[in-house]
Amino acid sequence: MTDSLISSAYSQALEVIASVEPRIAEATRQELADQRGSLKLIASENYASPAVLMTMGTWFSDKYAEGTVGHRFYAGCQNVDTVEALAAEHARELFGAQYAYVQPHSGIDANLVAFWSILANRVESPYLQKMQAKNVNELTEADWETLRHELGNQRLLGMSLDAGGHLTHGFRPNISGKMFHQQQYGTDPETQLLDYDAVAAKAREFKPLVMVAGYSAYPRRVNFAKMREIADEVGATLMVDMAHFAGLVAGKVFTGDEDPVPHAHIVTTTTHKSLRGPRGGMVLAQEEFAADVDRGCPMVLGGPLSHVMAAKAVAFAEARQPSFQAYAQKVADNAKSLAEGFLTRGATLVTGGTDNHIVLLDVSSFGLTGRQAESALLDAGVVTNRNSVPADPNGAWYTSGVRLGTPALTTRGFGHDEFDTVAELIVDVLINTTPGTTKAGDPSKASYVVGDGVADRVTKQSAEMLDKHPLYPGLVLS
Ligand code: DSN
C-alpha cells in the first residue's frame, strides 16, 4: 500500500469522525503524535500495520455472528464465515496447530474458554456427559446441584504473579483464583529462574487438573516439553498462555522444546503483543478439545468481533511472511542488547538477563519503587510499566521493578545501538531521580523528584532516535 493512499485514507476518515465528534478525531490525532514521540517499551504493546488497523474499521463491526463457521444463530453470516475460516486457517498454518478458535476478544476471554474446555473434557461426571450431549432436560435440579459441585473447586497450578505469571493463572483477585482451588509455583529464590524439579514436586503434591505455563513478566524461555512431562506424570492437562511470546513462536525463534504448540493440550494467546496483530485473543487446541473450545461463544464470550477476526486473518498472513521471522529474531536480539546495556551500567536485572523479549529491571538499587521509576521515566518520554519482582517487598501496586520489552521499538526499526542508548537514557533518568515525601513529610513510595534538566536531556536524545525510525513512515495527516 502506498504512503499517499494510507495518508489520504486516514486523513479523510478523521474528517468524517470530526464531523460528528471532533474531540474524538483530535484525541486520535494526538494518540498518533504521542506514540510517535515516545519510547514505547511496554513489553505487551506493539504497532500493528496499517492493513491490520484498517481492517478493523469496517462494517463487519455491525454484524452479529454468534456460533461458529457454518453454524450461526443469526442469518446472513456468509461473509463472517469467510473471515473466521480464513483467520483460523492462517492460525493453524502459522503455529502448526490442530485447531484454532479466533473469536476470543482478549487474553482473559481466551483463558476462560480454555478453562471451560478443560473442565468439560477432564471432569468425569455422568451429568456432564448428558449436558454435553445437550440432554439437559434429563437433568434434575439435584443433578445440576451435583454437577456444580463436581465442576467447582477443581485444582489449578500456575506461575505466581510476582515470579512473572499472569493474573489469570490462579491469582486470587482474578476469577481463576476464585473458581479453582489454586496453588502457585514460583522461581528459584537465588537464580530467579524456573526450577522444574520444584514445579514437579509441587505438582506431585497438589495433583492439579490444570497446569498453566506461560508468563507476562518472566524474562526467560520455558521448556514446554518438561512442563508437559510434569503434567503427564500427575495426570494434569497442560495449558500454555503464550500471549507475550506468540510472536517469537510464530517467528520461529522459539522452536523445539520452547514451542508450546506441540507440547501443550491447549494454548491461549492474545494477538496484539509480539504477534503484532489487532487487539484480541485466540485459542489453539489439540483436536480433542475443539468441540468445547467452539462453545466459547456464548459460554463465556459475547458475539464475535468480526472486524477484529478479519484483522487477525490479515495479521496472521503477515506473520507467515519470511520478514516476520526476521522481525521476531530482532526482537530477541534487541532484548539482549537492552539487557547488556543495563548490565554494563551496573543495573540489576531479574534473572540477570533475558532470552526472550522482556527485560525486568529491579529499580531498588536506584533507591526507587517501581511506581516512582515508571513516573520519572514517563516524564522523560519513556513509556514503561512498573512490575513486581520475585518476593517483592513493595507489593503489586508500588512494586520494585520496571518491565521493558522490545517488540514495539523493533517494529520501528531500532537495533543494537539504539537499544544500548535506551538503556543509557533509562539509567540516566533513574540515577537522577530521588524518592519524594508525602505531604506530612514521610517517605513516599509514589512521589519522586527528577533532577533539573534530566527529562529534557533524555527527551532530546530519544527524539533523535525516534526521528531516524519514524512510526508509520509516510503517513501524513492533513
Ligand atoms: N496486560 C498484559 C501485559 O501487559 O502483560 C497482560 O494481560
Tab-separated table of C-alpha atoms and ligand atoms in Angstrom:
chain	number	residue	atom	x	y	z
A	1	MET	CA	0.000	0.000	0.000
A	2	THR	CA	1.467	3.358	-0.944
A	3	ASP	CA	2.108	6.080	1.603
A	4	SER	CA	-0.190	8.515	-0.159
A	5	LEU	CA	-3.086	6.049	-0.096
A	6	ILE	CA	-2.649	5.489	3.650
A	7	SER	CA	-2.280	9.204	4.306
A	8	SER	CA	-5.388	10.154	2.407
A	9	ALA	CA	-7.432	7.253	3.830
A	10	TYR	CA	-6.673	8.243	7.429
A	11	SER	CA	-6.965	11.989	6.786
A	12	GLN	CA	-10.382	11.516	5.262
A	13	ALA	CA	-11.502	9.092	7.959
A	14	LEU	CA	-10.552	11.652	10.603
A	15	GLU	CA	-12.551	14.312	8.770
A	16	VAL	CA	-15.597	12.042	8.827
A	17	ILE	CA	-15.125	11.393	12.546
A	18	ALA	CA	-14.589	15.095	13.239
A	19	SER	CA	-17.867	15.939	11.539
A	20	VAL	CA	-19.641	14.000	14.321
A	21	GLU	CA	-17.407	14.328	17.383
A	22	PRO	CA	-14.320	16.471	16.761
A	23	ARG	CA	-12.854	15.694	20.161
A	24	ILE	CA	-12.513	12.034	19.235
A	25	ALA	CA	-10.800	12.928	15.976
A	26	GLU	CA	-8.469	15.195	17.927
A	27	ALA	CA	-7.690	12.520	20.530
A	28	THR	CA	-6.971	10.076	17.702
A	29	ARG	CA	-4.521	12.513	16.088
A	30	GLN	CA	-2.943	13.183	19.465
A	31	GLU	CA	-2.538	9.476	20.184
A	32	LEU	CA	-0.556	9.094	16.971
A	33	ALA	CA	1.594	12.083	17.874
A	34	ASP	CA	2.187	10.720	21.390
A	35	GLN	CA	3.066	7.239	20.158
A	36	ARG	CA	5.379	8.726	17.554
A	37	GLY	CA	7.094	10.923	20.077
A	38	SER	CA	7.809	8.480	22.890
A	39	LEU	CA	9.941	5.429	23.508
A	40	LYS	CA	7.333	2.695	23.795
A	41	LEU	CA	8.856	-0.030	25.925
A	42	ILE	CA	5.746	-1.680	27.327
A	43	ALA	CA	6.513	-5.344	26.725
A	44	SER	CA	2.927	-6.200	25.781
A	45	GLU	CA	2.490	-3.451	23.186
A	46	ASN	CA	3.380	-3.147	19.536
A	47	TYR	CA	2.401	-1.244	16.382
A	48	ALA	CA	0.065	-3.135	14.055
A	49	SER	CA	0.425	-2.482	10.338
A	50	PRO	CA	-1.898	-0.032	8.551
A	51	ALA	CA	-3.501	-3.032	6.811
A	52	VAL	CA	-4.361	-4.598	10.174
A	53	LEU	CA	-5.604	-1.296	11.602
A	54	MET	CA	-7.729	-0.507	8.567
A	55	THR	CA	-9.305	-3.951	8.562
A	56	MET	CA	-10.723	-3.237	11.991
A	57	GLY	CA	-12.539	-0.105	10.849
A	58	THR	CA	-15.256	-1.647	8.690
A	59	TRP	CA	-18.877	-2.683	8.657
A	60	PHE	CA	-18.009	-6.172	9.856
A	61	SER	CA	-18.354	-4.462	13.227
A	62	ASP	CA	-22.092	-4.216	12.571
A	63	LYS	CA	-22.774	-7.931	12.225
A	64	TYR	CA	-23.873	-10.392	14.873
A	65	ALA	CA	-22.496	-13.884	14.325
A	66	GLU	CA	-22.831	-15.964	17.478
A	67	GLY	CA	-21.969	-19.569	16.784
A	68	THR	CA	-19.211	-20.975	14.606
A	69	VAL	CA	-18.409	-21.125	10.899
A	70	GLY	CA	-21.450	-22.536	9.085
A	71	HIS	CA	-23.386	-22.886	12.341
A	72	ARG	CA	-24.644	-19.458	13.392
A	73	PHE	CA	-27.525	-18.275	15.495
A	74	TYR	CA	-28.072	-15.370	13.062
A	75	ALA	CA	-28.865	-15.184	9.367
A	76	GLY	CA	-26.601	-13.546	6.834
A	77	CYS	CA	-23.228	-14.635	8.225
A	78	GLN	CA	-21.728	-15.850	4.947
A	79	ASN	CA	-19.006	-13.190	4.878
A	80	VAL	CA	-18.216	-13.561	8.572
A	81	ASP	CA	-17.830	-17.289	7.854
A	82	THR	CA	-15.252	-16.451	5.184
A	83	VAL	CA	-13.357	-14.192	7.563
A	84	GLU	CA	-13.385	-16.545	10.541
A	85	ALA	CA	-12.433	-19.573	8.450
A	86	LEU	CA	-9.512	-17.683	6.896
A	87	ALA	CA	-8.257	-16.403	10.239
A	88	ALA	CA	-8.405	-19.913	11.710
A	89	GLU	CA	-6.670	-21.420	8.653
A	90	HIS	CA	-3.844	-18.878	8.823
A	91	ALA	CA	-3.505	-19.501	12.561
A	92	ARG	CA	-3.305	-23.272	12.155
A	93	GLU	CA	-0.679	-22.927	9.433
A	94	LEU	CA	1.311	-20.294	11.286
A	95	PHE	CA	1.535	-22.265	14.512
A	96	GLY	CA	1.186	-25.845	13.243
A	97	ALA	CA	-1.892	-26.218	15.443
A	98	GLN	CA	-4.547	-28.888	15.139
A	99	TYR	CA	-7.369	-26.465	15.886
A	100	ALA	CA	-7.688	-22.670	16.085
A	101	TYR	CA	-10.510	-20.625	17.598
A	102	VAL	CA	-10.159	-16.960	16.732
A	103	GLN	CA	-13.190	-15.472	18.484
A	104	PRO	CA	-11.874	-14.518	21.948
A	105	HIS	CA	-11.955	-10.773	22.480
A	106	SER	CA	-8.966	-10.749	24.799
A	107	GLY	CA	-6.473	-12.981	26.580
A	108	ILE	CA	-8.644	-13.347	29.653
A	109	ASP	CA	-11.508	-14.500	27.458
A	110	ALA	CA	-9.260	-16.983	25.719
A	111	ASN	CA	-8.191	-18.382	29.078
A	112	LEU	CA	-11.799	-18.714	30.215
A	113	VAL	CA	-12.607	-20.624	27.035
A	114	ALA	CA	-9.639	-22.902	27.716
A	115	PHE	CA	-10.644	-23.443	31.355
A	116	TRP	CA	-14.137	-24.406	30.304
A	117	SER	CA	-12.972	-26.836	27.658
A	118	ILE	CA	-10.575	-28.484	30.111
A	119	LEU	CA	-13.315	-28.835	32.726
A	120	ALA	CA	-15.702	-30.213	30.120
A	121	ASN	CA	-13.167	-32.788	28.929
A	122	ARG	CA	-11.456	-33.784	32.105
A	123	VAL	CA	-14.065	-33.801	34.860
A	124	GLU	CA	-15.710	-37.181	34.971
A	125	SER	CA	-19.422	-36.909	35.581
A	126	PRO	CA	-22.450	-38.601	34.034
A	127	TYR	CA	-24.295	-35.295	34.372
A	128	LEU	CA	-21.616	-33.505	32.410
A	129	GLN	CA	-21.913	-36.090	29.658
A	130	LYS	CA	-25.670	-35.514	29.480
A	131	MET	CA	-25.111	-31.788	29.390
A	132	GLN	CA	-22.540	-32.086	26.626
A	133	ALA	CA	-24.919	-34.310	24.661
A	134	LYS	CA	-27.491	-31.499	25.039
A	135	ASN	CA	-29.798	-33.760	27.038
A	136	VAL	CA	-30.107	-31.021	29.594
A	137	ASN	CA	-33.793	-31.642	30.079
A	138	GLU	CA	-32.952	-35.017	31.594
A	139	LEU	CA	-31.046	-33.293	34.404
A	140	THR	CA	-32.987	-32.663	37.576
A	141	GLU	CA	-32.288	-29.759	39.917
A	142	ALA	CA	-30.460	-32.229	42.171
A	143	ASP	CA	-28.302	-33.356	39.215
A	144	TRP	CA	-27.394	-29.727	38.473
A	145	GLU	CA	-26.511	-29.226	42.113
A	146	THR	CA	-24.169	-32.240	41.990
A	147	LEU	CA	-22.681	-31.083	38.700
A	148	ARG	CA	-21.948	-27.619	40.090
A	149	HIS	CA	-20.021	-29.237	42.924
A	150	GLU	CA	-18.181	-31.552	40.545
A	151	LEU	CA	-17.100	-28.678	38.296
A	152	GLY	CA	-16.271	-26.353	41.156
A	153	ASN	CA	-13.047	-26.182	43.129
A	154	GLN	CA	-11.016	-28.181	40.661
A	155	ARG	CA	-7.268	-27.718	41.091
A	156	LEU	CA	-5.148	-25.332	39.097
A	157	LEU	CA	-1.403	-24.842	39.372
A	158	GLY	CA	0.048	-21.722	37.759
A	159	MET	CA	3.046	-19.430	37.986
A	160	SER	CA	2.750	-16.803	40.683
A	161	LEU	CA	2.294	-13.192	39.695
A	162	ASP	CA	5.448	-11.966	41.383
A	163	ALA	CA	7.519	-14.648	39.665
A	164	GLY	CA	6.196	-13.374	36.331
A	165	GLY	CA	2.938	-15.303	35.900
A	166	HIS	CA	-0.329	-13.679	34.901
A	167	LEU	CA	-3.422	-12.698	36.867
A	168	THR	CA	-5.450	-15.318	35.027
A	169	HIS	CA	-3.159	-18.147	36.106
A	170	GLY	CA	-4.790	-18.517	39.508
A	171	PHE	CA	-4.031	-15.161	41.132
A	172	ARG	CA	-6.598	-14.597	43.881
A	173	PRO	CA	-8.135	-11.314	42.673
A	174	ASN	CA	-8.843	-12.874	39.261
A	175	ILE	CA	-11.749	-15.263	38.673
A	176	SER	CA	-9.217	-18.055	38.031
A	177	GLY	CA	-8.095	-17.729	41.653
A	178	LYS	CA	-11.662	-17.954	42.855
A	179	MET	CA	-13.225	-20.623	40.650
A	180	PHE	CA	-10.280	-23.012	41.107
A	181	HIS	CA	-8.648	-24.383	44.194
A	182	GLN	CA	-5.294	-22.927	43.241
A	183	GLN	CA	-1.654	-23.172	44.108
A	184	GLN	CA	1.204	-21.320	42.521
A	185	TYR	CA	4.760	-22.190	41.607
A	186	GLY	CA	7.462	-19.561	41.781
A	187	THR	CA	11.057	-19.293	40.737
A	188	ASP	CA	14.272	-20.263	42.498
A	189	PRO	CA	14.979	-17.677	45.230
A	190	GLU	CA	18.661	-17.478	44.256
A	191	THR	CA	18.646	-17.585	40.464
A	192	GLN	CA	15.077	-16.302	39.959
A	193	LEU	CA	14.808	-18.956	37.233
A	194	LEU	CA	12.125	-21.609	36.902
A	195	ASP	CA	13.146	-24.705	38.818
A	196	TYR	CA	11.478	-27.607	37.016
A	197	ASP	CA	12.215	-30.023	39.863
A	198	ALA	CA	10.425	-27.715	42.296
A	199	VAL	CA	7.482	-27.362	39.889
A	200	ALA	CA	7.337	-31.164	39.591
A	201	ALA	CA	7.441	-31.611	43.370
A	202	LYS	CA	4.594	-29.136	43.804
A	203	ALA	CA	2.577	-30.798	41.043
A	204	ARG	CA	3.075	-34.250	42.597
A	205	GLU	CA	1.877	-32.992	45.929
A	206	PHE	CA	-1.038	-30.877	44.654
A	207	LYS	CA	-2.174	-33.058	41.713
A	208	PRO	CA	-3.786	-30.282	39.672
A	209	LEU	CA	-6.369	-30.842	36.969
A	210	VAL	CA	-4.957	-27.848	35.078
A	211	MET	CA	-1.312	-26.897	34.941
A	212	VAL	CA	-0.722	-23.457	33.447
A	213	ALA	CA	2.605	-22.431	31.948
A	214	GLY	CA	3.394	-19.065	30.416
A	215	TYR	CA	4.138	-15.637	31.785
A	216	SER	CA	3.803	-11.919	31.373
A	217	ALA	CA	6.932	-10.776	33.184
A	218	TYR	CA	9.441	-13.644	33.182
A	219	PRO	CA	12.426	-12.701	31.054
A	220	ARG	CA	13.382	-16.245	30.111
A	221	ARG	CA	12.319	-19.067	27.823
A	222	VAL	CA	10.362	-22.013	29.169
A	223	ASN	CA	10.948	-25.666	28.329
A	224	PHE	CA	7.413	-26.763	27.490
A	225	ALA	CA	8.448	-30.377	26.855
A	226	LYS	CA	9.492	-30.545	30.508
A	227	MET	CA	6.256	-28.899	31.620
A	228	ARG	CA	4.305	-31.493	29.635
A	229	GLU	CA	6.296	-34.321	31.228
A	230	ILE	CA	5.371	-32.961	34.652
A	231	ALA	CA	1.719	-32.581	33.672
A	232	ASP	CA	1.605	-36.114	32.288
A	233	GLU	CA	3.214	-37.561	35.388
A	234	VAL	CA	0.499	-36.118	37.641
A	235	GLY	CA	-2.395	-36.507	35.179
A	236	ALA	CA	-2.805	-32.763	34.626
A	237	THR	CA	-3.816	-31.001	31.445
A	238	LEU	CA	-1.146	-28.584	30.247
A	239	MET	CA	-2.410	-25.177	29.214
A	240	VAL	CA	0.135	-22.663	27.931
A	241	ASP	CA	-0.675	-18.967	27.804
A	242	MET	CA	1.736	-17.666	25.168
A	243	ALA	CA	0.202	-14.198	24.941
A	244	HIS	CA	3.528	-12.480	25.489
A	245	PHE	CA	5.725	-14.546	23.252
A	246	ALA	CA	3.335	-15.656	20.493
A	247	GLY	CA	5.337	-13.550	18.034
A	248	LEU	CA	8.511	-15.401	18.957
A	249	VAL	CA	6.729	-18.718	18.392
A	250	ALA	CA	5.220	-17.547	15.092
A	251	GLY	CA	8.595	-16.160	14.045
A	252	LYS	CA	10.356	-19.486	14.818
A	253	VAL	CA	12.608	-18.028	17.479
A	254	PHE	CA	11.099	-20.448	19.977
A	255	THR	CA	11.238	-23.905	18.427
A	256	GLY	CA	11.506	-27.493	19.688
A	257	ASP	CA	11.012	-27.688	23.437
A	258	GLU	CA	10.403	-23.916	23.579
A	259	ASP	CA	7.465	-24.050	21.168
A	260	PRO	CA	4.368	-24.681	23.299
A	261	VAL	CA	2.069	-25.776	20.481
A	262	PRO	CA	3.265	-29.375	20.046
A	263	HIS	CA	3.572	-29.901	23.801
A	264	ALA	CA	0.500	-28.304	25.366
A	265	HIS	CA	-3.004	-29.715	25.247
A	266	ILE	CA	-4.292	-26.220	24.781
A	267	VAL	CA	-2.589	-22.892	24.060
A	268	THR	CA	-4.055	-19.440	24.525
A	269	THR	CA	-2.771	-16.105	23.353
A	270	THR	CA	-3.538	-12.514	22.650
A	271	THR	CA	-2.930	-11.322	19.122
A	272	HIS	CA	-1.692	-7.787	19.706
A	273	LYS	CA	1.563	-8.189	21.604
A	274	SER	CA	4.705	-9.607	19.976
A	275	LEU	CA	2.405	-11.163	17.341
A	276	ARG	CA	1.646	-7.601	16.113
A	277	GLY	CA	-1.992	-8.129	15.227
A	278	PRO	CA	-5.235	-6.499	16.311
A	279	ARG	CA	-6.258	-6.337	19.979
A	280	GLY	CA	-7.836	-9.735	20.678
A	281	GLY	CA	-7.367	-13.321	21.775
A	282	MET	CA	-7.176	-16.837	20.365
A	283	VAL	CA	-7.156	-20.469	21.471
A	284	LEU	CA	-5.119	-23.191	19.757
A	285	ALA	CA	-6.104	-26.670	20.829
A	286	GLN	CA	-5.496	-30.304	20.244
A	287	GLU	CA	-8.404	-31.839	18.376
A	288	GLU	CA	-9.954	-33.488	21.473
A	289	PHE	CA	-10.751	-30.019	22.915
A	290	ALA	CA	-12.066	-28.466	19.698
A	291	ALA	CA	-15.788	-29.047	20.246
A	292	ASP	CA	-15.718	-27.429	23.693
A	293	VAL	CA	-13.465	-24.593	22.595
A	294	ASP	CA	-16.092	-23.876	19.930
A	295	ARG	CA	-18.651	-23.418	22.682
A	296	GLY	CA	-16.697	-20.347	23.833
A	297	CYS	CA	-19.475	-18.179	22.452
A	298	PRO	CA	-21.956	-17.972	24.096
A	299	MET	CA	-20.456	-19.977	27.010
A	300	VAL	CA	-18.166	-17.158	28.136
A	301	LEU	CA	-17.933	-14.834	25.123
A	302	GLY	CA	-20.328	-12.376	23.585
A	303	GLY	CA	-20.857	-12.257	19.838
A	304	PRO	CA	-17.606	-12.450	17.876
A	305	LEU	CA	-15.952	-9.216	16.807
A	306	SER	CA	-15.969	-9.989	13.106
A	307	HIS	CA	-13.967	-6.882	12.185
A	308	VAL	CA	-11.239	-7.999	14.594
A	309	MET	CA	-11.314	-11.582	13.312
A	310	ALA	CA	-10.784	-10.124	9.839
A	311	ALA	CA	-7.812	-8.160	11.136
A	312	LYS	CA	-6.456	-11.307	12.793
A	313	ALA	CA	-6.517	-13.009	9.383
A	314	VAL	CA	-4.543	-10.113	7.889
A	315	ALA	CA	-2.036	-10.101	10.750
A	316	PHE	CA	-1.528	-13.868	10.583
A	317	ALA	CA	-0.990	-13.595	6.818
A	318	GLU	CA	1.700	-11.002	7.578
A	319	ALA	CA	3.262	-13.242	10.214
A	320	ARG	CA	3.534	-16.066	7.705
A	321	GLN	CA	5.924	-13.938	5.608
A	322	PRO	CA	9.686	-14.565	5.997
A	323	SER	CA	10.075	-10.914	7.053
A	324	PHE	CA	8.177	-11.689	10.255
A	325	GLN	CA	10.767	-14.310	11.217
A	326	ALA	CA	13.487	-11.712	10.765
A	327	TYR	CA	11.460	-9.305	12.910
A	328	ALA	CA	10.966	-11.873	15.697
A	329	GLN	CA	14.676	-12.698	15.781
A	330	LYS	CA	15.466	-8.973	16.075
A	331	VAL	CA	13.008	-8.645	18.969
A	332	ALA	CA	15.001	-11.272	20.882
A	333	ASP	CA	18.409	-9.888	19.802
A	334	ASN	CA	17.382	-6.378	20.801
A	335	ALA	CA	16.262	-7.553	24.237
A	336	LYS	CA	19.768	-8.942	24.734
A	337	SER	CA	21.266	-5.606	23.662
A	338	LEU	CA	19.000	-3.781	26.090
A	339	ALA	CA	19.902	-6.145	28.928
A	340	GLU	CA	23.624	-5.849	28.178
A	341	GLY	CA	23.220	-2.078	28.121
A	342	PHE	CA	21.828	-2.171	31.648
A	343	LEU	CA	24.328	-4.691	32.987
A	344	THR	CA	27.351	-2.770	31.700
A	345	ARG	CA	25.964	0.292	33.508
A	346	GLY	CA	25.640	-1.590	36.780
A	347	ALA	CA	21.865	-2.057	36.881
A	348	THR	CA	20.207	-5.143	38.368
A	349	LEU	CA	18.050	-7.364	36.190
A	350	VAL	CA	15.730	-10.091	37.413
A	351	THR	CA	17.372	-13.440	36.456
A	352	GLY	CA	20.470	-11.477	35.437
A	353	GLY	CA	19.387	-11.027	31.828
A	354	THR	CA	16.925	-12.143	29.188
A	355	ASP	CA	16.458	-14.642	26.431
A	356	ASN	CA	13.047	-13.539	25.245
A	357	HIS	CA	11.596	-10.054	24.573
A	358	ILE	CA	11.357	-8.895	28.213
A	359	VAL	CA	13.860	-7.168	30.469
A	360	LEU	CA	12.792	-6.811	34.096
A	361	LEU	CA	14.759	-4.065	35.785
A	362	ASP	CA	14.958	-4.177	39.573
A	363	VAL	CA	14.938	-0.472	40.452
A	364	SER	CA	15.515	-0.944	44.181
A	365	SER	CA	19.253	-0.488	43.564
A	366	PHE	CA	18.413	3.079	42.468
A	367	GLY	CA	16.585	3.567	45.765
A	368	LEU	CA	13.239	3.800	43.970
A	369	THR	CA	9.983	1.910	43.840
A	370	GLY	CA	8.639	0.740	40.501
A	371	ARG	CA	5.947	3.391	40.742
A	372	GLN	CA	8.494	6.204	41.169
A	373	ALA	CA	10.682	4.870	38.373
A	374	GLU	CA	7.749	4.438	35.980
A	375	SER	CA	6.580	8.025	36.605
A	376	ALA	CA	10.052	9.556	36.316
A	377	LEU	CA	10.646	7.706	33.047
A	378	LEU	CA	7.312	8.863	31.682
A	379	ASP	CA	8.319	12.478	32.400
A	380	ALA	CA	11.231	11.844	30.061
A	381	GLY	CA	9.047	10.294	27.345
A	382	VAL	CA	9.975	6.701	28.164
A	383	VAL	CA	6.792	4.621	28.441
A	384	THR	CA	7.168	1.521	30.618
A	385	ASN	CA	5.147	-0.210	33.287
A	386	ARG	CA	6.020	-0.949	36.859
A	387	ASN	CA	6.051	-4.611	37.745
A	388	SER	CA	6.630	-6.807	40.767
A	389	VAL	CA	9.910	-8.633	41.103
A	390	PRO	CA	10.085	-12.041	42.840
A	391	ALA	CA	9.276	-11.727	46.564
A	392	ASP	CA	8.651	-8.019	46.021
A	393	PRO	CA	8.728	-6.100	49.316
A	394	ASN	CA	6.652	-3.296	47.743
A	395	GLY	CA	3.753	-5.481	46.608
A	396	ALA	CA	1.889	-5.360	43.295
A	397	TRP	CA	0.896	-1.664	43.441
A	398	TYR	CA	4.167	0.154	44.136
A	399	THR	CA	6.460	-2.727	43.099
A	400	SER	CA	10.253	-2.757	42.865
A	401	GLY	CA	10.555	-3.365	39.156
A	402	VAL	CA	10.034	-1.839	35.762
A	403	ARG	CA	9.188	-4.174	32.905
A	404	LEU	CA	10.571	-3.343	29.474
A	405	GLY	CA	10.010	-5.034	26.134
A	406	THR	CA	11.436	-4.745	22.650
A	407	PRO	CA	8.564	-5.669	20.267
A	408	ALA	CA	7.310	-2.122	19.594
A	409	LEU	CA	10.585	-0.293	19.044
A	410	THR	CA	11.858	-3.217	16.975
A	411	THR	CA	8.861	-2.683	14.697
A	412	ARG	CA	10.056	0.911	14.322
A	413	GLY	CA	13.468	-0.371	13.265
A	414	PHE	CA	15.518	0.115	16.415
A	415	GLY	CA	18.592	-2.114	16.545
A	416	HIS	CA	21.505	-2.964	18.825
A	417	ASP	CA	22.952	0.552	19.152
A	418	GLU	CA	19.614	2.218	19.778
A	419	PHE	CA	18.709	-0.272	22.493
A	420	ASP	CA	22.071	0.293	24.139
A	421	THR	CA	21.267	4.016	24.105
A	422	VAL	CA	17.801	3.293	25.515
A	423	ALA	CA	19.467	1.568	28.478
A	424	GLU	CA	21.794	4.548	28.893
A	425	LEU	CA	18.870	7.003	28.892
A	426	ILE	CA	16.860	4.961	31.392
A	427	VAL	CA	19.826	4.702	33.741
A	428	ASP	CA	20.393	8.448	33.322
A	429	VAL	CA	16.814	9.149	34.466
A	430	LEU	CA	16.905	6.692	37.345
A	431	ILE	CA	20.228	7.749	38.846
A	432	ASN	CA	18.995	11.316	38.735
A	433	THR	CA	15.676	10.573	40.436
A	434	THR	CA	15.195	10.622	44.190
A	435	PRO	CA	12.227	9.465	46.242
A	436	GLY	CA	9.883	12.216	47.418
A	437	THR	CA	7.889	12.565	50.583
A	438	THR	CA	4.227	12.659	51.473
A	439	LYS	CA	2.519	15.965	52.377
A	440	ALA	CA	3.223	15.112	56.008
A	441	GLY	CA	6.921	14.759	55.213
A	442	ASP	CA	7.072	10.970	55.495
A	443	PRO	CA	8.913	8.822	52.917
A	444	SER	CA	6.643	8.176	49.930
A	445	LYS	CA	6.541	5.182	47.616
A	446	ALA	CA	4.883	7.235	44.889
A	447	SER	CA	6.302	10.740	44.754
A	448	TYR	CA	9.711	11.448	43.289
A	449	VAL	CA	11.953	14.254	42.150
A	450	VAL	CA	13.775	14.183	38.827
A	451	GLY	CA	16.959	16.241	38.671
A	452	ASP	CA	16.851	19.551	36.808
A	453	GLY	CA	17.148	19.247	33.065
A	454	VAL	CA	17.286	15.439	33.043
A	455	ALA	CA	13.882	14.844	31.456
A	456	ASP	CA	14.617	17.420	28.719
A	457	ARG	CA	18.027	15.961	28.002
A	458	VAL	CA	16.644	12.430	27.694
A	459	THR	CA	13.656	13.534	25.627
A	460	LYS	CA	16.017	15.268	23.182
A	461	GLN	CA	18.267	12.227	22.840
A	462	SER	CA	15.219	9.966	22.346
A	463	ALA	CA	13.847	12.296	19.691
A	464	GLU	CA	16.992	11.842	17.601
A	465	MET	CA	16.478	8.078	17.537
A	466	LEU	CA	12.710	8.305	17.080
A	467	ASP	CA	13.146	10.690	14.135
A	468	LYS	CA	15.515	8.216	12.492
A	469	HIS	CA	12.906	5.455	12.851
A	470	PRO	CA	9.548	7.082	12.253
A	471	LEU	CA	6.359	5.314	13.205
A	472	TYR	CA	4.222	4.675	10.110
A	473	PRO	CA	6.707	6.459	7.858
A	474	GLY	CA	4.891	8.197	5.059
A	475	LEU	CA	1.662	8.585	6.997
A	476	VAL	CA	0.997	12.324	6.899
A	477	LEU	CA	-2.308	13.561	8.268
A	478	SER	CA	-3.744	16.622	6.592
B	1	DSN	N1	-1.780	-6.620	30.407
B	1	DSN	C1	-0.924	-7.576	29.756
B	1	DSN	C2	0.509	-7.247	29.953
B	1	DSN	O1	0.814	-6.073	29.989
B	1	DSN	O2	1.331	-8.129	30.061
B	1	DSN	C3	-1.215	-8.940	30.176
B	1	DSN	O3	-2.576	-9.116	30.296
